[in-house]
C-alpha cells in the first residue's frame, strides 16, 4: 500500500517515472511542490520503517525468496526517488518560499528534520546482511541492496554528521571499487558496472568531503569503469572527468599526495582514451580549466601562478606528462605553461623536462609548428637570467642563472636543429625572433637569440632583404649596448686585448661576429646604420647642440668608434668591411668635424675619449682601406 500511494504522489510531480535514472526530471512549474514535498516528508518515515522491518525478516530467512527481495528493493528505490526529489528542490536556485519555510534554519542543512532522522535510521540497517555471502545469488541480492543504500546517502552526503555511518559508507565504497570478494560475486560484474553509474557521477563530491579517505578512494580506479562502452556510463565518466581539474585547484599545493593521485588518474585516462573517442574529446576540453593549475595573466598584469609551481617534483612530472596526451595542445594552455617556465621558482630539471615533453608532442602532431617554435623563442627571449654583474663565465651561477640559461639555450638549439632544413626553419622562426628583439630583452637574452640564428643559418640564405635590414638594426644597437655595458674604452681596445672588459665584450658579441662573417650584406647594413647614428654637424642646427645633447651624442660616437675599431682588428671581417669603404670613410669625416666644431663643445674628458677612439679607428681604417689621413680629417 505504501508503494502504491507513494508512486501515485510522485506521479503528480514527475514527467517521467524512472526508478533507475540518476537524475529525476522535474517539471518547470514548481507551484505545487511545497504540498508534495510535505507529503514526501510524511511518507519517507513509513518507507524507512518498512525497509527496516523487511531487512530484519530477509536476514532471518534461510533463503531469500524472489517476492520478498523485489518488495524490499522497490521500497529502497522509492526512498531513493524521494530523497532525490527533495535534494533537487533544495538545490534549485529559486527554491519556493513555502518549502524553505518548513526547513530547519541551521546553516546550510536545509533538510526536513523528521525525514533526516528516519533516513539516519536507514543507516543503522547498513550494511544489510553480509556483503560476502556463501551463496552467489544471495550475495548478489545483499550487494544490490547495500549499493542502493549507498546511493541514497551519497545524495545526502552534505547532511551526514554521524562519523560511524560515514565510516561504514566509505568502507563499502572502497570495497566496491576494490571488488573484494570477487570470487563469490563474480556474477555481479554486469550489475556492478550499471550501479557504478551513480557512484561515478557523485565521486567528486565524495572526495571533496571525505577527509582522510580521499587518498584511498582516489587510488581505487576500477578498470571496467573506463573501458565500458555503455552510453550512460560514459556520460558519468565525463562528469567525473570534468571535476578532476576543479579538485586539483581546490587542493592547491596543500595536499601533494592527493594532488598526485588525481594527476596520476588524469594521466592514465589520457593514456587509455581511444583516439577520437568521446572520452578523448572530453579530455582535450580539460585544457581550458587546467590553465589555472599552471598560471594565468589578465592583460599585462602580474602572472597568477597556480598550484603547479609549488607542488613537489613528482606531481609536476605527472602533470607535464599529461600534456602529451592532448591531441591538440591549446595555445592558451601553452601560454600558461610558458608562464611557469619563466618563473624563478621552477627547478631547472622541470623546465628542461617540459621542453622535452613538448618536443614529443610536436613530433606526434599534437602541437602546431608555429606554436612550438614560438614557445621556444619566447623562453630564450624572456628567461630571467638576472646577472649580478657582467661576467664572461657562462657557468657563473653564484651571481646569476646564466648556467641554467646556457643549458636552456643548448636544449632549444638542439630542438630547432632537428626540425629539418635549418635555413627554412630560420625563415619560419624569424618573425618570432624579430618580435622578441623589438621588446628589448636583456643582453644575455639577446645573445641567446643571436646564437639561435647562427646555429640555424649564419649566411641568412632564406631571409628576405627587409628581414636582413631588420636584423641589422637589432644587431647594431645590441653591439653598441654590449660595448657600453662592458665599459670598452679606446685604450683597452688597442692596448689590453686580453683584459676582462674585452673578454666580456667578445662574449656578448661573438654570435653577432659569426653572423657578420657569413653575410656581407648584413655587415654593410650594420655599418650604414652606424653612419646614420653619428651626427652630421653640417646638417644639425646649433640649437640642438645643448649640453645634454652633446654628452649623449659623444657617448654614441665613442661606442660606434669602439665597435668599428674592434671589427677592424678581426681579420675575417676585412673582406666584408672593404665593401663598406666609403661608408667608413664618411663616418670618420663626420667624427673629425664634430671634434673640430665650435657648436659641438664636449667636456674635456669626453673629448679626449672620442679623440683617442677616432685616432685608433683612423689608423686601422686607413691601413685596411688604403686611405690617406688627410682624406678622413685631422
Coordinates of C-alpha atoms in Angstrom, one line a residue:
X1 CA 0.0 0.0 0.0
X2 CA 2.8 2.4 0.8
X3 CA 4.4 1.8 -2.6
X4 CA 1.2 2.4 -4.4
X5 CA 0.4 5.6 -2.5
X6 CA 3.9 6.9 -2.9
X7 CA 4.0 6.1 -6.6
X8 CA 0.7 8.0 -7.0
X9 CA 2.0 11.0 -5.1
X10 CA 5.2 11.3 -7.1
X11 CA 3.3 10.8 -10.3
X12 CA 1.9 14.3 -9.9
X13 CA 5.2 15.9 -10.0
X14 CA 7.3 13.7 -12.3
X15 CA 7.0 13.9 -16.0
X16 CA 8.9 10.6 -16.3
X17 CA 8.7 7.9 -13.7
X18 CA 12.1 6.2 -13.8
X19 CA 13.4 4.3 -10.8
X20 CA 16.9 3.7 -12.1
X21 CA 17.9 7.1 -13.6
X22 CA 20.5 9.2 -11.9
X23 CA 18.6 12.5 -12.2
X24 CA 14.9 12.9 -11.8
X25 CA 13.4 15.1 -14.5
X26 CA 11.2 17.7 -12.8
X27 CA 8.5 19.9 -14.3
X28 CA 9.3 23.6 -14.8
X29 CA 6.2 24.6 -12.8
X30 CA 7.1 24.2 -9.1
X31 CA 4.0 25.9 -7.8
X32 CA 2.7 22.7 -6.3
X33 CA 6.0 21.5 -4.8
X34 CA 5.5 22.5 -1.2
X35 CA 2.5 20.3 -0.6
X36 CA 4.0 17.4 -2.5
X37 CA 7.3 17.7 -0.5
X38 CA 5.3 17.8 2.7
X39 CA 3.6 14.6 1.7
X40 CA 7.0 13.0 0.8
X41 CA 8.3 14.1 4.2
X42 CA 5.4 12.1 5.8
X43 CA 5.9 9.1 3.5
X44 CA 9.7 8.6 4.0
X45 CA 9.5 7.5 7.7
X46 CA 6.9 4.9 6.7
X47 CA 9.0 3.6 3.9
X48 CA 12.2 3.5 6.1
X49 CA 10.3 1.6 8.8
X50 CA 9.0 -0.8 6.2
X51 CA 12.5 -1.3 4.8
X52 CA 14.0 -1.8 8.3
X53 CA 11.4 -4.5 9.2
X54 CA 11.8 -6.2 5.8
X55 CA 15.6 -6.2 6.2
X56 CA 15.3 -8.0 9.5
X57 CA 13.0 -10.5 8.0
X58 CA 15.1 -11.5 5.0
X59 CA 18.2 -11.7 7.1
X60 CA 16.4 -14.3 9.2
X61 CA 15.4 -16.3 6.1
X62 CA 17.5 -19.3 5.1
X63 CA 17.0 -18.4 1.5
X64 CA 15.5 -15.1 0.3
X65 CA 12.5 -15.6 -2.0
X66 CA 12.2 -13.5 -5.1
X67 CA 9.0 -11.8 -4.0
X68 CA 10.4 -10.6 -0.7
X69 CA 13.6 -9.4 -2.4
X70 CA 11.6 -7.4 -5.0
X71 CA 9.4 -5.8 -2.3
X72 CA 12.3 -4.6 -0.2
X73 CA 14.2 -3.5 -3.4
X74 CA 11.2 -1.4 -4.6
X75 CA 10.9 0.1 -1.2
X76 CA 14.5 1.2 -1.3
X77 CA 14.2 2.6 -4.8
X78 CA 11.2 4.7 -3.7
X79 CA 13.2 6.1 -0.8
X80 CA 15.9 6.9 -3.2
X81 CA 13.5 8.7 -5.6
X82 CA 12.0 10.7 -2.7
X83 CA 15.5 11.8 -1.5
X84 CA 16.5 12.9 -5.0
X85 CA 13.3 14.9 -5.4
X86 CA 13.9 16.7 -2.0
X87 CA 17.6 17.3 -2.7
X88 CA 16.9 18.6 -6.2
X89 CA 14.3 21.1 -4.8
X90 CA 16.8 22.2 -2.1
X91 CA 19.5 22.8 -4.6
X92 CA 17.1 24.6 -7.0
X93 CA 18.4 28.3 -7.4
X94 CA 14.9 29.7 -6.6
X95 CA 13.5 27.4 -4.1
X96 CA 9.9 28.2 -3.2
X97 CA 9.4 30.3 -0.2
X98 CA 6.7 27.9 1.1
X99 CA 9.2 25.0 1.1
X100 CA 12.1 26.9 2.6
X101 CA 9.8 28.0 5.5
X102 CA 9.3 24.4 6.6
X103 CA 13.0 23.6 6.6
X104 CA 15.3 23.9 9.6
X105 CA 17.3 27.2 9.6
X106 CA 20.5 25.7 11.0
X107 CA 23.0 27.0 8.4
X108 CA 23.1 25.1 5.1
X109 CA 21.4 21.9 6.3
X110 CA 18.1 22.6 4.7
X111 CA 16.7 19.1 5.1
X112 CA 13.4 18.3 6.9
X113 CA 14.3 17.2 10.4
X114 CA 11.9 14.3 10.6
X115 CA 12.9 13.0 7.2
X116 CA 16.6 13.2 8.1
X117 CA 16.1 11.5 11.4
X118 CA 14.4 8.5 9.7
X119 CA 17.0 8.4 7.0
X120 CA 19.6 8.1 9.7
X121 CA 17.7 5.0 10.9
X122 CA 18.2 3.6 7.4
X123 CA 21.9 4.0 8.1
X124 CA 21.5 1.8 11.1
X125 CA 20.4 -1.0 8.8
X126 CA 23.5 -0.6 6.7
X127 CA 25.1 -2.9 5.6
X128 CA 22.2 -5.3 5.2
X129 CA 23.1 -8.9 5.8
X130 CA 26.6 -9.9 4.8
X131 CA 28.4 -8.3 1.8
X132 CA 30.1 -11.6 1.2
X133 CA 27.7 -14.5 1.2
X134 CA 28.5 -18.2 0.6
X135 CA 25.7 -18.5 -1.9
X136 CA 26.4 -16.5 -5.1
X137 CA 22.8 -15.4 -5.7
X138 CA 22.3 -14.5 -2.0
X139 CA 25.4 -12.4 -2.1
X140 CA 24.3 -10.6 -5.2
X141 CA 21.0 -9.6 -3.6
X142 CA 22.6 -8.2 -0.4
X143 CA 25.2 -6.5 -2.5
X144 CA 22.5 -4.7 -4.6
X145 CA 20.6 -3.6 -1.5
X146 CA 23.7 -2.1 0.1
X147 CA 24.6 -0.4 -3.2
X148 CA 21.1 1.2 -3.2
X149 CA 21.5 2.4 0.4
X150 CA 24.9 3.8 -0.6
X151 CA 23.5 5.8 -3.5
X152 CA 20.8 7.3 -1.2
X153 CA 23.4 8.5 1.3
X154 CA 25.6 9.9 -1.5
X155 CA 22.8 12.3 -2.3
X156 CA 22.7 13.1 1.4
X157 CA 26.4 13.3 2.0
X158 CA 26.2 17.0 2.9
X159 CA 23.9 16.2 5.8
X160 CA 25.8 13.2 7.2
X161 CA 27.2 14.1 10.6
X162 CA 27.4 10.6 12.0
X163 CA 31.1 9.6 11.9
X164 CA 30.2 5.9 12.3
X165 CA 27.7 5.9 9.4
X166 CA 30.2 7.9 7.2
X167 CA 32.9 5.4 8.0
X168 CA 30.7 2.5 7.1
X169 CA 29.6 4.2 3.9
X170 CA 33.2 4.9 2.7
X171 CA 34.3 1.4 3.7
X172 CA 31.6 0.0 1.5
X173 CA 32.6 2.2 -1.4
X174 CA 36.3 1.2 -1.0
X175 CA 35.2 -2.4 -1.0
X176 CA 33.1 -1.8 -4.1
X177 CA 36.0 -0.2 -6.0
X178 CA 38.4 -2.9 -5.0
X179 CA 35.9 -5.6 -5.9
X180 CA 36.9 -7.6 -2.8
X181 CA 35.2 -10.9 -2.6
X182 CA 35.0 -11.1 -6.4
X183 CA 35.4 -14.9 -6.0
X184 CA 31.9 -15.1 -4.5
X185 CA 30.4 -12.2 -6.5
X186 CA 31.8 -12.9 -10.0
X187 CA 28.4 -12.9 -11.5
X188 CA 27.7 -9.3 -10.4
X189 CA 30.2 -7.7 -12.8
X190 CA 27.4 -6.5 -15.1
X191 CA 25.4 -5.3 -12.2
X192 CA 28.5 -3.6 -10.8
X193 CA 29.1 -1.7 -14.0
X194 CA 25.5 -0.5 -14.1
X195 CA 25.4 0.6 -10.5
X196 CA 28.7 2.4 -10.8
X197 CA 26.9 4.9 -13.0
X198 CA 25.5 6.7 -9.9
X199 CA 28.7 6.2 -7.8
X200 CA 31.0 7.7 -10.6
X201 CA 28.7 10.7 -11.1
X202 CA 28.9 11.6 -7.4
X203 CA 32.6 10.6 -6.9
X204 CA 34.0 14.2 -6.8
X205 CA 31.5 15.1 -4.1
X206 CA 32.7 12.1 -2.0
X207 CA 36.3 13.1 -2.4
X208 CA 35.6 16.7 -1.6
X209 CA 34.2 15.9 1.9
X210 CA 35.7 12.6 2.9
X211 CA 38.8 13.8 4.7
X212 CA 41.3 11.1 5.4
X213 CA 39.6 8.7 3.0
X214 CA 40.2 10.9 -0.1
X215 CA 43.6 9.4 -0.9
X216 CA 42.4 5.8 -0.6
X217 CA 39.3 6.4 -2.7
X218 CA 41.1 8.3 -5.4
X219 CA 43.6 5.4 -5.8
X220 CA 40.8 2.9 -6.3
X221 CA 40.3 3.1 -10.1
X222 CA 38.1 0.3 -11.4
X223 CA 39.4 -0.6 -14.9
X224 CA 35.9 -1.6 -16.1
X225 CA 34.7 2.0 -15.3
X226 CA 36.7 3.4 -18.1
X227 CA 36.5 0.5 -20.5
X228 CA 32.8 0.3 -20.6
X229 CA 31.1 1.3 -23.8
X230 CA 27.7 1.9 -22.1
X231 CA 26.4 5.4 -23.1
X232 CA 25.1 6.1 -19.6
X233 CA 28.3 5.0 -18.1
X234 CA 30.2 7.3 -20.5
X235 CA 28.1 10.3 -19.5
X236 CA 29.0 9.9 -15.9
X237 CA 32.6 9.2 -16.7
X238 CA 32.6 12.6 -18.4
X239 CA 31.0 14.3 -15.4
X240 CA 33.7 12.8 -13.2
X241 CA 36.5 13.7 -15.6
X242 CA 35.3 17.3 -15.7
X243 CA 35.5 17.6 -12.0
X244 CA 39.1 16.5 -11.7
X245 CA 40.7 19.9 -12.6
X246 CA 38.4 21.5 -10.0
X247 CA 39.6 19.2 -7.4
X248 CA 43.2 20.0 -8.3
X249 CA 42.5 23.7 -7.9
X250 CA 40.7 23.2 -4.6
X251 CA 43.6 21.1 -3.2
X252 CA 46.1 23.7 -4.3
X253 CA 49.6 22.9 -3.1
X254 CA 48.5 22.0 0.4
X255 CA 47.9 18.3 -0.1
X256 CA 50.5 16.9 -2.5
X257 CA 49.6 13.2 -2.0
X258 CA 46.0 13.8 -3.1
X259 CA 47.1 16.0 -6.0
X260 CA 49.5 13.3 -7.1
X261 CA 46.7 10.7 -7.2
X262 CA 44.5 13.0 -9.2
X263 CA 47.3 13.8 -11.7
X264 CA 48.1 10.1 -12.0
X265 CA 44.5 9.4 -12.7
X266 CA 44.4 12.2 -15.4
X267 CA 47.5 10.7 -17.0
X268 CA 46.1 7.2 -17.1
X269 CA 42.8 8.5 -18.6
X270 CA 44.8 10.3 -21.3
X271 CA 46.8 7.2 -22.0
X272 CA 43.8 4.9 -22.1
X273 CA 41.3 7.0 -24.1
X274 CA 41.0 5.7 -27.7
X275 CA 41.9 8.3 -30.3
X276 CA 38.9 10.4 -31.5
X277 CA 36.6 8.8 -28.9
X278 CA 34.1 10.9 -26.8
X279 CA 36.3 10.4 -23.8
X280 CA 39.4 11.7 -25.6
X281 CA 37.4 14.7 -26.8
X282 CA 36.4 15.5 -23.2
X283 CA 40.0 15.0 -22.1
X284 CA 41.0 17.7 -24.6
X285 CA 38.4 20.0 -23.2
X286 CA 40.1 19.9 -19.8
X287 CA 42.8 22.3 -21.1
X288 CA 40.7 25.4 -20.6
X289 CA 40.3 24.6 -16.8
X290 CA 43.9 23.5 -16.4
X291 CA 45.2 26.9 -17.3
X292 CA 44.6 28.0 -13.7
X293 CA 46.6 25.0 -12.5
X294 CA 49.7 26.4 -14.2
X295 CA 49.3 30.1 -14.4
X296 CA 47.1 32.9 -15.8
X297 CA 47.6 36.6 -16.6
X298 CA 45.0 39.3 -17.0
X299 CA 46.1 41.5 -20.0
X300 CA 49.5 42.9 -18.9
X301 CA 49.1 42.4 -15.2
X302 CA 51.2 40.0 -13.0
X303 CA 51.1 36.3 -13.5
X304 CA 48.8 34.4 -11.1
X305 CA 50.6 31.1 -10.6
X306 CA 48.6 28.0 -9.9
X307 CA 49.5 25.0 -7.7
X308 CA 51.9 23.6 -10.3
X309 CA 54.8 25.8 -9.3
X310 CA 54.8 24.8 -5.6
X311 CA 53.9 21.1 -5.9
X312 CA 56.7 18.5 -5.5
X313 CA 58.6 17.4 -8.5
X314 CA 56.8 14.1 -8.8
X315 CA 53.5 15.9 -9.1
X316 CA 55.0 18.3 -11.6
X317 CA 56.3 15.3 -13.7
X318 CA 52.8 13.7 -13.8
X319 CA 51.2 17.0 -14.9
X320 CA 53.8 17.5 -17.6
X321 CA 53.3 14.0 -19.0
X322 CA 49.6 14.7 -19.2
X323 CA 50.4 17.4 -21.8
X324 CA 51.5 14.9 -24.3
X325 CA 48.1 13.2 -24.4
X326 CA 46.1 16.3 -25.5
X327 CA 45.5 15.6 -29.2
X328 CA 45.8 19.3 -29.9
X329 CA 47.5 21.5 -27.3
X330 CA 45.6 24.7 -26.9
X331 CA 47.6 27.9 -27.3
X332 CA 46.1 29.3 -24.1
X333 CA 47.3 26.3 -22.1
X334 CA 50.7 26.6 -23.8
X335 CA 50.9 30.2 -22.7
X336 CA 50.1 29.2 -19.1
X337 CA 52.9 26.6 -19.3
X338 CA 55.2 29.3 -20.7
X339 CA 54.5 31.4 -17.6
X340 CA 55.6 28.6 -15.4
X341 CA 58.7 28.0 -17.5
X342 CA 59.7 31.6 -16.9
X343 CA 59.0 31.5 -13.2
X344 CA 62.1 32.0 -11.0
X345 CA 61.0 29.2 -8.6
X346 CA 60.8 26.4 -11.2
X347 CA 63.5 23.8 -10.9
X348 CA 65.8 23.7 -14.0
X349 CA 65.2 20.0 -14.4
X350 CA 61.5 20.6 -14.6
X351 CA 62.0 23.3 -17.2
X352 CA 64.1 21.0 -19.4
X353 CA 61.5 18.2 -18.9
X354 CA 58.7 20.5 -20.2
X355 CA 60.7 21.2 -23.3
X356 CA 61.3 17.5 -23.8
X357 CA 57.7 16.6 -23.5
X358 CA 56.5 19.4 -25.8
X359 CA 59.0 18.3 -28.4
X360 CA 57.5 14.8 -28.2
X361 CA 54.0 16.4 -28.5
X362 CA 55.1 18.3 -31.6
X363 CA 56.5 15.2 -33.2
X364 CA 53.3 13.4 -32.6
X365 CA 51.4 16.3 -34.4
X366 CA 49.8 17.4 -31.1
X367 CA 51.3 20.9 -31.4
X368 CA 51.5 23.1 -34.5
X369 CA 55.0 24.1 -35.6
X370 CA 54.2 27.9 -35.3
X371 CA 53.1 27.5 -31.7
X372 CA 56.1 25.2 -30.9
X373 CA 58.8 27.4 -32.3
X374 CA 57.1 30.5 -30.8
X375 CA 57.2 28.8 -27.4
X376 CA 60.9 28.0 -27.8
X377 CA 61.8 31.6 -28.9
X378 CA 59.8 33.1 -26.0
X379 CA 61.8 31.0 -23.5
X380 CA 65.1 32.3 -24.8
X381 CA 64.0 35.9 -25.0
X382 CA 62.2 36.1 -21.7
X383 CA 64.0 33.8 -19.3
X384 CA 65.2 35.9 -16.4
X385 CA 68.9 35.5 -16.1
X386 CA 69.4 38.3 -13.7
X387 CA 73.2 38.8 -13.9
X388 CA 74.5 40.3 -10.7
X389 CA 77.5 41.6 -12.6
X390 CA 78.7 41.3 -16.1
X391 CA 80.8 38.2 -16.5
X392 CA 82.1 36.1 -19.3
X393 CA 81.9 33.0 -17.3
X394 CA 78.9 31.0 -18.7
X395 CA 78.7 28.8 -15.7
X396 CA 78.7 31.6 -13.1
X397 CA 75.6 30.6 -11.1
X398 CA 76.6 32.4 -8.0
X399 CA 75.7 35.8 -9.3
X400 CA 73.2 34.7 -12.0
X401 CA 71.3 31.9 -13.6
X402 CA 73.5 32.1 -16.7
X403 CA 74.5 28.4 -16.3
X404 CA 70.8 27.4 -16.4
X405 CA 70.3 29.7 -19.3
X406 CA 73.2 28.1 -21.2
X407 CA 71.6 24.7 -20.7
X408 CA 68.2 26.1 -21.8
X409 CA 69.7 27.7 -24.9
X410 CA 71.5 24.5 -25.8
X411 CA 68.4 22.4 -25.4
X412 CA 66.3 24.7 -27.6
X413 CA 69.0 24.9 -30.3
X414 CA 69.0 21.1 -30.3
X415 CA 65.2 21.0 -30.7
X416 CA 65.3 23.5 -33.6
X417 CA 68.2 21.8 -35.4
X418 CA 66.1 18.7 -35.7
X419 CA 63.1 20.3 -37.5
X420 CA 64.6 20.0 -41.0
X421 CA 66.3 22.4 -43.4
X422 CA 67.8 24.9 -41.0
X423 CA 67.6 27.9 -43.3
X424 CA 63.9 27.2 -43.8
X425 CA 63.4 26.9 -40.1
X426 CA 65.1 30.3 -39.6
X427 CA 62.7 31.7 -42.2
X428 CA 59.7 30.4 -40.2
X429 CA 61.3 31.4 -36.9
X430 CA 62.4 34.9 -37.8
X431 CA 59.1 36.8 -37.2
X432 CA 59.1 35.4 -33.7
X433 CA 62.7 36.4 -33.1
X434 CA 62.1 39.9 -34.6
X435 CA 59.1 40.4 -32.3
X436 CA 61.0 39.4 -29.2
X437 CA 64.0 41.6 -30.2
X438 CA 61.8 44.6 -30.6
X439 CA 60.8 44.2 -26.9
X440 CA 64.5 44.9 -25.9
X441 CA 65.3 41.9 -23.7
X442 CA 68.4 41.8 -21.7
X443 CA 71.9 41.4 -23.3
X444 CA 72.1 37.8 -22.3
X445 CA 68.7 37.0 -23.8
X446 CA 69.6 38.9 -27.0
X447 CA 72.8 36.9 -27.2
X448 CA 70.7 33.7 -26.9
X449 CA 68.5 34.8 -29.8
X450 CA 71.5 35.6 -32.0
X451 CA 73.0 32.3 -31.1
X452 CA 69.9 30.5 -32.4
X453 CA 70.2 32.4 -35.7
X454 CA 73.9 31.5 -36.1
X455 CA 73.1 27.8 -35.4
X456 CA 70.4 27.7 -38.0
X457 CA 72.0 29.7 -40.8
X458 CA 74.6 32.3 -40.3
X459 CA 74.5 33.1 -44.1
X460 CA 70.9 34.1 -43.9
X461 CA 70.2 32.5 -47.2
X462 CA 66.4 32.4 -46.9
X463 CA 65.8 35.8 -45.3
X464 CA 64.3 38.5 -47.4
X465 CA 66.0 41.8 -47.9
X466 CA 63.7 43.6 -45.4
X467 CA 64.3 40.9 -42.9
X468 CA 68.1 41.3 -43.2
X469 CA 67.7 45.1 -42.7
X470 CA 65.5 44.5 -39.7
X471 CA 68.1 42.1 -38.3
X472 CA 70.9 44.6 -38.9
X473 CA 69.1 47.2 -36.9
X474 CA 68.7 44.8 -33.9
X475 CA 72.3 43.7 -34.2
X476 CA 73.8 47.2 -34.5
X477 CA 72.0 48.5 -31.4
X478 CA 72.8 45.3 -29.5
X479 CA 76.6 45.5 -30.0
X480 CA 76.5 49.2 -29.0
X481 CA 74.7 48.3 -25.8
X482 CA 77.2 45.5 -25.2
X483 CA 80.1 47.9 -25.7
X484 CA 78.6 50.4 -23.2
X485 CA 77.8 47.6 -20.7
X486 CA 81.4 46.3 -20.8
X487 CA 82.9 49.8 -20.5
X488 CA 85.0 49.2 -23.5
X489 CA 87.2 52.3 -23.7
X490 CA 89.6 53.1 -26.5
X491 CA 92.8 52.3 -24.6
X492 CA 91.6 48.8 -23.7
X493 CA 90.9 48.0 -27.4
X494 CA 94.4 48.8 -28.5
X495 CA 96.5 48.1 -25.5
X496 CA 94.8 45.4 -23.4
X497 CA 93.0 42.9 -25.7
X498 CA 93.3 40.2 -23.1
X499 CA 91.7 42.3 -20.4
X500 CA 88.4 41.3 -18.6
X501 CA 86.5 44.1 -20.3
X502 CA 87.5 42.9 -23.8
X503 CA 86.6 39.3 -22.8
X504 CA 83.2 40.5 -21.7
X505 CA 82.7 42.3 -25.0
X506 CA 83.8 39.3 -27.0
X507 CA 81.5 37.1 -25.1
X508 CA 78.4 39.2 -25.8
X509 CA 79.1 40.0 -29.5
X510 CA 80.6 36.6 -30.5
X511 CA 77.3 35.4 -32.1
X512 CA 77.0 38.7 -34.0
X513 CA 80.5 38.4 -35.3
X514 CA 79.7 34.9 -36.7
X515 CA 76.7 36.4 -38.5
X516 CA 78.9 39.2 -40.0
X517 CA 81.3 36.5 -41.2
X518 CA 78.5 34.8 -43.0
X519 CA 76.7 37.7 -44.6
X520 CA 78.5 40.7 -46.2
X521 CA 75.0 42.1 -46.8
X522 CA 74.3 42.2 -43.1
X523 CA 77.7 43.8 -42.4
X524 CA 77.1 46.5 -44.9
X525 CA 73.7 47.4 -43.4
X526 CA 75.2 47.5 -39.9
X527 CA 78.0 49.9 -41.0
X528 CA 75.4 52.1 -42.7
X529 CA 73.4 52.2 -39.5
X530 CA 76.5 53.3 -37.6
X531 CA 77.0 56.0 -40.1
X532 CA 73.4 57.3 -39.5
X533 CA 74.0 57.4 -35.8
X534 CA 77.0 59.7 -36.0
X535 CA 75.7 63.3 -36.0
X536 CA 76.4 65.3 -39.2
X537 CA 77.3 68.6 -37.7
X538 CA 76.9 70.4 -41.1
X539 CA 73.2 69.4 -41.1
X540 CA 72.5 70.0 -37.4
X541 CA 71.1 73.3 -36.2
X542 CA 73.1 75.0 -33.4
X543 CA 70.1 75.0 -31.2
X544 CA 70.2 71.2 -31.0
X545 CA 73.6 71.1 -29.6
X546 CA 72.8 71.8 -25.9
X547 CA 74.9 70.2 -23.1
X548 CA 72.8 67.1 -22.7
X549 CA 72.6 66.5 -26.4
X550 CA 76.4 66.9 -26.8
X551 CA 77.1 64.4 -23.9
X552 CA 74.6 61.9 -25.2
X553 CA 75.9 62.0 -28.7
X554 CA 79.5 62.0 -27.6
X555 CA 78.8 58.6 -25.9
X556 CA 77.2 57.3 -29.1
X557 CA 80.2 58.3 -31.2
X558 CA 82.5 56.7 -28.7
X559 CA 80.6 53.4 -28.8
X560 CA 80.5 53.4 -32.6
X561 CA 84.2 54.1 -32.8
X562 CA 84.9 51.3 -30.3
X563 CA 82.9 48.7 -32.2
X564 CA 84.3 49.6 -35.6
X565 CA 87.8 49.5 -34.1
X566 CA 87.1 46.1 -32.7
X567 CA 85.8 44.9 -36.1
X568 CA 88.8 46.2 -37.9
X569 CA 91.0 44.1 -35.7
X570 CA 89.2 40.9 -36.8
X571 CA 91.0 39.7 -40.0
X572 CA 88.0 37.6 -41.0
X573 CA 85.9 40.7 -41.3
X574 CA 88.3 42.6 -43.6
X575 CA 86.7 41.4 -46.8
X576 CA 83.3 42.5 -45.8
X577 CA 84.5 45.8 -44.4
X578 CA 86.3 46.5 -47.6
X579 CA 82.9 46.7 -49.4
X580 CA 81.9 49.4 -46.9
X581 CA 85.0 51.5 -47.5
X582 CA 83.1 54.7 -48.5
X583 CA 80.7 54.5 -45.6
X584 CA 83.5 54.0 -43.1
X585 CA 85.3 57.0 -44.6
X586 CA 82.1 59.1 -44.2
X587 CA 81.9 58.1 -40.5
X588 CA 85.5 59.2 -39.9
X589 CA 84.9 62.5 -41.6
X590 CA 81.8 63.2 -39.5
X591 CA 83.6 62.4 -36.3
X592 CA 86.5 64.6 -37.4
X593 CA 84.1 67.5 -38.0
X594 CA 82.5 67.0 -34.6
X595 CA 85.8 67.2 -32.9
X596 CA 86.6 70.4 -34.7
X597 CA 83.3 72.1 -34.4
X598 CA 82.7 75.0 -32.0
X599 CA 79.0 74.2 -31.9
X600 CA 79.7 70.8 -30.5
X601 CA 81.7 71.6 -27.4
X602 CA 82.3 68.4 -25.5
X603 CA 83.6 68.2 -21.9
X604 CA 87.4 67.8 -21.8
X605 CA 87.2 64.1 -20.6
X606 CA 84.7 63.1 -23.2
X607 CA 86.5 64.9 -25.9
X608 CA 89.7 63.0 -25.0
X609 CA 88.0 59.7 -25.2
X610 CA 86.4 60.4 -28.5
X611 CA 89.6 61.8 -29.9
X612 CA 91.6 58.7 -28.8
X613 CA 88.9 56.3 -30.3
X614 CA 88.9 58.4 -33.6
X615 CA 92.7 58.3 -33.9
X616 CA 92.8 54.5 -33.4
X617 CA 90.0 53.8 -35.8
X618 CA 91.5 56.1 -38.4
X619 CA 94.8 54.3 -38.2
X620 CA 93.4 50.8 -38.8
X621 CA 90.8 52.0 -41.3
X622 CA 93.4 53.9 -43.4
X623 CA 95.6 50.8 -43.4
X624 CA 92.8 48.4 -44.5
X625 CA 91.1 50.7 -47.0
X626 CA 94.2 52.4 -48.3
X627 CA 93.1 55.9 -47.3
X628 CA 95.2 58.9 -46.7
X629 CA 94.9 60.5 -43.3
X630 CA 94.0 63.8 -44.9
X631 CA 91.0 62.2 -46.6
X632 CA 89.4 61.5 -43.2
X633 CA 90.2 64.6 -41.2
X634 CA 93.0 65.5 -38.9

